[in-house]
Protein backbone atom coordinates (compact mmCIF):
# COMPACT_ATOMS: atom_id res chain seq x y z
CA ALA A 1 -9.21 29.67 -19.44
CA TYR A 2 -9.79 29.87 -23.15
CA LEU A 3 -9.10 32.00 -26.18
CA SER A 4 -11.67 31.89 -28.96
CA LEU A 5 -11.81 33.27 -32.49
CA ARG A 6 -15.10 33.44 -34.36
CA GLY A 7 -15.58 35.04 -37.72
CA ARG A 8 -15.09 34.85 -41.45
CA LEU A 9 -11.71 33.80 -42.82
CA GLY A 10 -12.58 33.56 -46.53
CA THR A 11 -14.63 31.43 -48.91
CA PHE A 12 -13.50 28.12 -47.41
CA ALA A 13 -14.08 29.41 -43.88
CA GLU A 14 -17.19 31.56 -44.10
CA ARG A 15 -18.12 30.58 -40.55
CA THR A 16 -15.18 29.85 -38.26
CA HIS A 17 -14.73 28.95 -34.62
CA ILE A 18 -11.21 28.24 -33.34
CA ALA A 19 -10.50 27.89 -29.62
CA LEU A 20 -7.58 27.12 -27.32
CA SER A 21 -8.36 26.09 -23.75
CA TYR A 22 -6.75 25.15 -20.45
CA GLN A 23 -8.42 23.76 -17.36
CA ASN A 24 -6.96 22.66 -14.03
CA GLN A 25 -8.72 20.43 -11.53
CA HIS A 26 -6.96 20.58 -8.16
CA GLU A 27 -7.61 18.47 -5.08
CA ARG A 28 -5.73 18.44 -1.79
CA ARG A 29 -6.44 15.90 0.96
CA ARG A 30 -5.49 15.76 4.62
CA ASP A 31 -6.55 13.08 7.09
CA SER A 32 -5.32 13.77 10.61
CA ARG A 33 -5.23 11.12 13.34
CA PRO A 34 -4.06 13.09 16.39
CA ALA A 35 -4.16 10.08 18.74
CA GLY A 36 -1.68 8.28 16.48
CA ALA A 37 0.38 11.42 15.74
CA VAL A 38 -0.09 10.72 12.02
CA GLU A 39 -1.33 12.87 9.16
CA ASN A 40 -1.93 11.43 5.69
CA GLY A 41 -1.96 13.91 2.84
CA GLY A 42 -2.13 14.12 -0.89
CA ARG A 43 -2.36 16.49 -3.82
CA ASP A 44 -3.78 15.78 -7.27
CA ASP A 45 -3.88 18.01 -10.32
CA VAL A 46 -5.29 17.28 -13.75
CA HIS A 47 -4.16 19.73 -16.43
CA SER A 48 -6.37 19.71 -19.54
CA PHE A 49 -5.28 21.40 -22.77
CA GLY A 50 -7.57 21.74 -25.77
CA LEU A 51 -7.70 22.91 -29.37
CA LEU A 52 -10.92 23.12 -31.37
CA ALA A 53 -11.49 24.15 -35.00
CA ARG A 54 -14.91 24.25 -36.68
CA LEU A 55 -15.16 25.71 -40.16
CA GLU A 56 -17.90 25.99 -42.74
CA SER A 57 -17.51 27.08 -46.33
CA ALA A 58 -19.68 29.58 -48.12
CA PRO A 59 -22.21 27.72 -50.29
CA TRP A 60 -21.22 27.20 -53.91
CA THR A 61 -23.93 27.43 -56.55
CA LEU A 62 -23.59 24.40 -58.83
CA ALA A 63 -26.70 24.98 -60.92
CA ASP A 64 -29.99 26.83 -60.69
CA GLY A 65 -31.49 25.85 -57.28
CA VAL A 66 -28.51 23.62 -56.38
CA GLU A 67 -25.89 24.58 -53.78
CA PHE A 68 -23.02 22.70 -52.15
CA GLY A 69 -21.47 23.52 -48.79
CA LEU A 70 -18.79 21.93 -46.67
CA GLY A 71 -18.27 21.81 -42.92
CA TYR A 72 -14.99 20.50 -41.51
CA GLY A 73 -12.71 20.73 -38.55
CA GLY A 74 -11.11 18.89 -35.70
CA ASP A 75 -10.28 18.86 -32.04
CA LEU A 76 -7.45 17.78 -29.78
CA TYR A 77 -7.55 17.41 -26.00
CA HIS A 78 -4.77 16.28 -23.70
CA ASP A 79 -5.04 15.59 -19.95
CA ARG A 80 -1.95 15.22 -17.77
CA VAL A 81 -2.03 14.02 -14.14
CA GLU A 82 0.17 15.10 -11.24
CA SER A 83 -0.45 13.10 -8.07
CA VAL A 84 1.50 12.69 -4.84
CA ALA A 85 0.71 11.31 -1.37
CA TRP A 86 2.58 11.40 1.92
CA THR A 87 2.51 10.48 5.59
CA ARG A 88 3.71 12.94 8.21
CA PHE A 89 4.40 11.95 11.79
CA THR A 90 3.29 14.98 13.76
CA ASP A 91 5.29 14.15 16.90
CA SER A 92 8.66 13.97 15.10
CA GLY A 93 7.91 16.00 11.94
CA GLN A 94 9.19 13.12 9.78
CA LEU A 95 7.68 13.17 6.26
CA LEU A 96 7.50 10.01 4.12
CA PHE A 97 6.29 10.11 0.52
CA ASP A 98 4.22 7.20 -0.79
CA THR A 99 5.27 5.49 -4.02
CA ARG A 100 2.21 6.97 -5.70
CA GLY A 101 -0.67 9.35 -5.07
CA GLN A 102 -4.36 8.68 -5.50
CA TYR A 103 -3.62 8.53 -9.25
CA LEU A 104 -0.45 7.54 -11.07
CA ASP A 105 1.74 10.62 -11.44
CA GLY A 106 2.59 11.39 -15.07
CA SER A 107 -0.44 9.57 -16.47
CA HIS A 108 -2.01 11.16 -19.49
CA TYR A 109 -4.96 10.78 -21.83
CA THR A 110 -5.26 12.22 -25.33
CA TRP A 111 -8.12 12.26 -27.75
CA ALA A 112 -8.35 13.89 -31.13
CA GLY A 113 -10.48 13.83 -34.22
CA ALA A 114 -11.07 15.36 -37.62
CA TYR A 115 -14.32 15.51 -39.53
CA VAL A 116 -15.81 16.51 -42.85
CA GLN A 117 -19.51 17.22 -43.38
CA PRO A 118 -20.72 17.97 -46.95
CA LYS A 119 -24.21 19.34 -47.64
CA LEU A 120 -26.06 19.44 -50.95
CA SER A 121 -29.11 21.69 -51.20
CA LEU A 122 -31.56 20.95 -54.03
CA LEU A 123 -34.79 22.57 -55.23
CA ASP A 124 -33.87 25.95 -53.75
CA GLY A 125 -33.34 24.44 -50.29
CA ARG A 126 -36.51 22.32 -50.16
CA LEU A 127 -34.43 19.11 -50.24
CA ILE A 128 -31.11 18.86 -48.39
CA LEU A 129 -28.73 15.91 -48.48
CA ARG A 130 -26.19 15.74 -45.65
CA GLY A 131 -23.38 13.38 -44.86
CA GLY A 132 -20.28 13.25 -42.78
CA ALA A 133 -17.39 11.26 -41.44
CA ARG A 134 -15.10 11.58 -38.43
CA LEU A 135 -11.79 9.92 -37.74
CA ALA A 136 -11.08 9.82 -34.01
CA PHE A 137 -8.12 8.71 -31.90
CA SER A 138 -7.79 8.16 -28.15
CA ALA A 139 -4.77 7.08 -26.09
CA ALA A 140 -4.31 6.40 -22.38
CA ARG A 141 -0.88 6.05 -20.77
CA ALA A 142 0.02 5.34 -17.13
CA ALA A 143 3.18 3.77 -15.75
CA ALA A 144 2.99 0.71 -13.52
CA ASP A 145 3.71 1.00 -9.80
CA GLU A 146 5.03 -2.30 -8.43
CA ALA A 147 4.88 -1.19 -4.78
CA SER A 148 1.09 -0.80 -4.95
CA ALA A 149 0.60 -3.64 -7.49
CA THR A 150 -0.82 -1.15 -10.00
CA VAL A 151 -0.70 -2.36 -13.59
CA GLY A 152 0.43 0.11 -16.23
CA VAL A 153 -1.74 1.17 -19.16
CA ASP A 154 -0.56 1.87 -22.69
CA GLN A 155 -3.59 1.75 -24.98
CA GLY A 156 -4.66 3.54 -28.13
CA TRP A 157 -7.88 3.39 -30.16
CA LEU A 158 -8.74 4.54 -33.66
CA THR A 159 -12.38 4.91 -34.74
CA VAL A 160 -14.23 5.98 -37.86
CA VAL A 161 -17.85 7.09 -37.68
CA SER A 162 -20.18 8.40 -40.37
CA HIS A 163 -23.70 9.66 -40.86
CA GLY A 164 -26.08 10.67 -43.60
CA GLY A 165 -29.49 12.26 -43.84
CA VAL A 166 -32.12 13.65 -46.18
């Protein structure tokens, strides 16, 4: 599901795209072993939330045949995991939950970034100078599960990238 706004919001946002989004990936598993009167099951959900903003200014005339424009924006996405597994004994109806599902319940991953992209147009648009930079951040978090010898994760990364062109 998403909600999107596109349009003009003024001089600094001549072209605008803003969007909110949600996505759910759902998986359910069942492995029956009738001879052993056992059924293994599980359920996994990944909930993904997003925010996107892309804006572009109206061009500013700096001199005859010279214009300056600016693109900028950012994005933020967050994924959250729900995961559970169980064993059911079909002869007695007893249900035992495992210490963890296929994935570690409560794990999450986030990434975000912001960018700026200036553009200088010279000679009535016959020569264009472009540049840009983006600051990005990612983080992964998952608790440890001693019963399954799963090591926890708590990592974050910060990155800067840039580009230029003529």
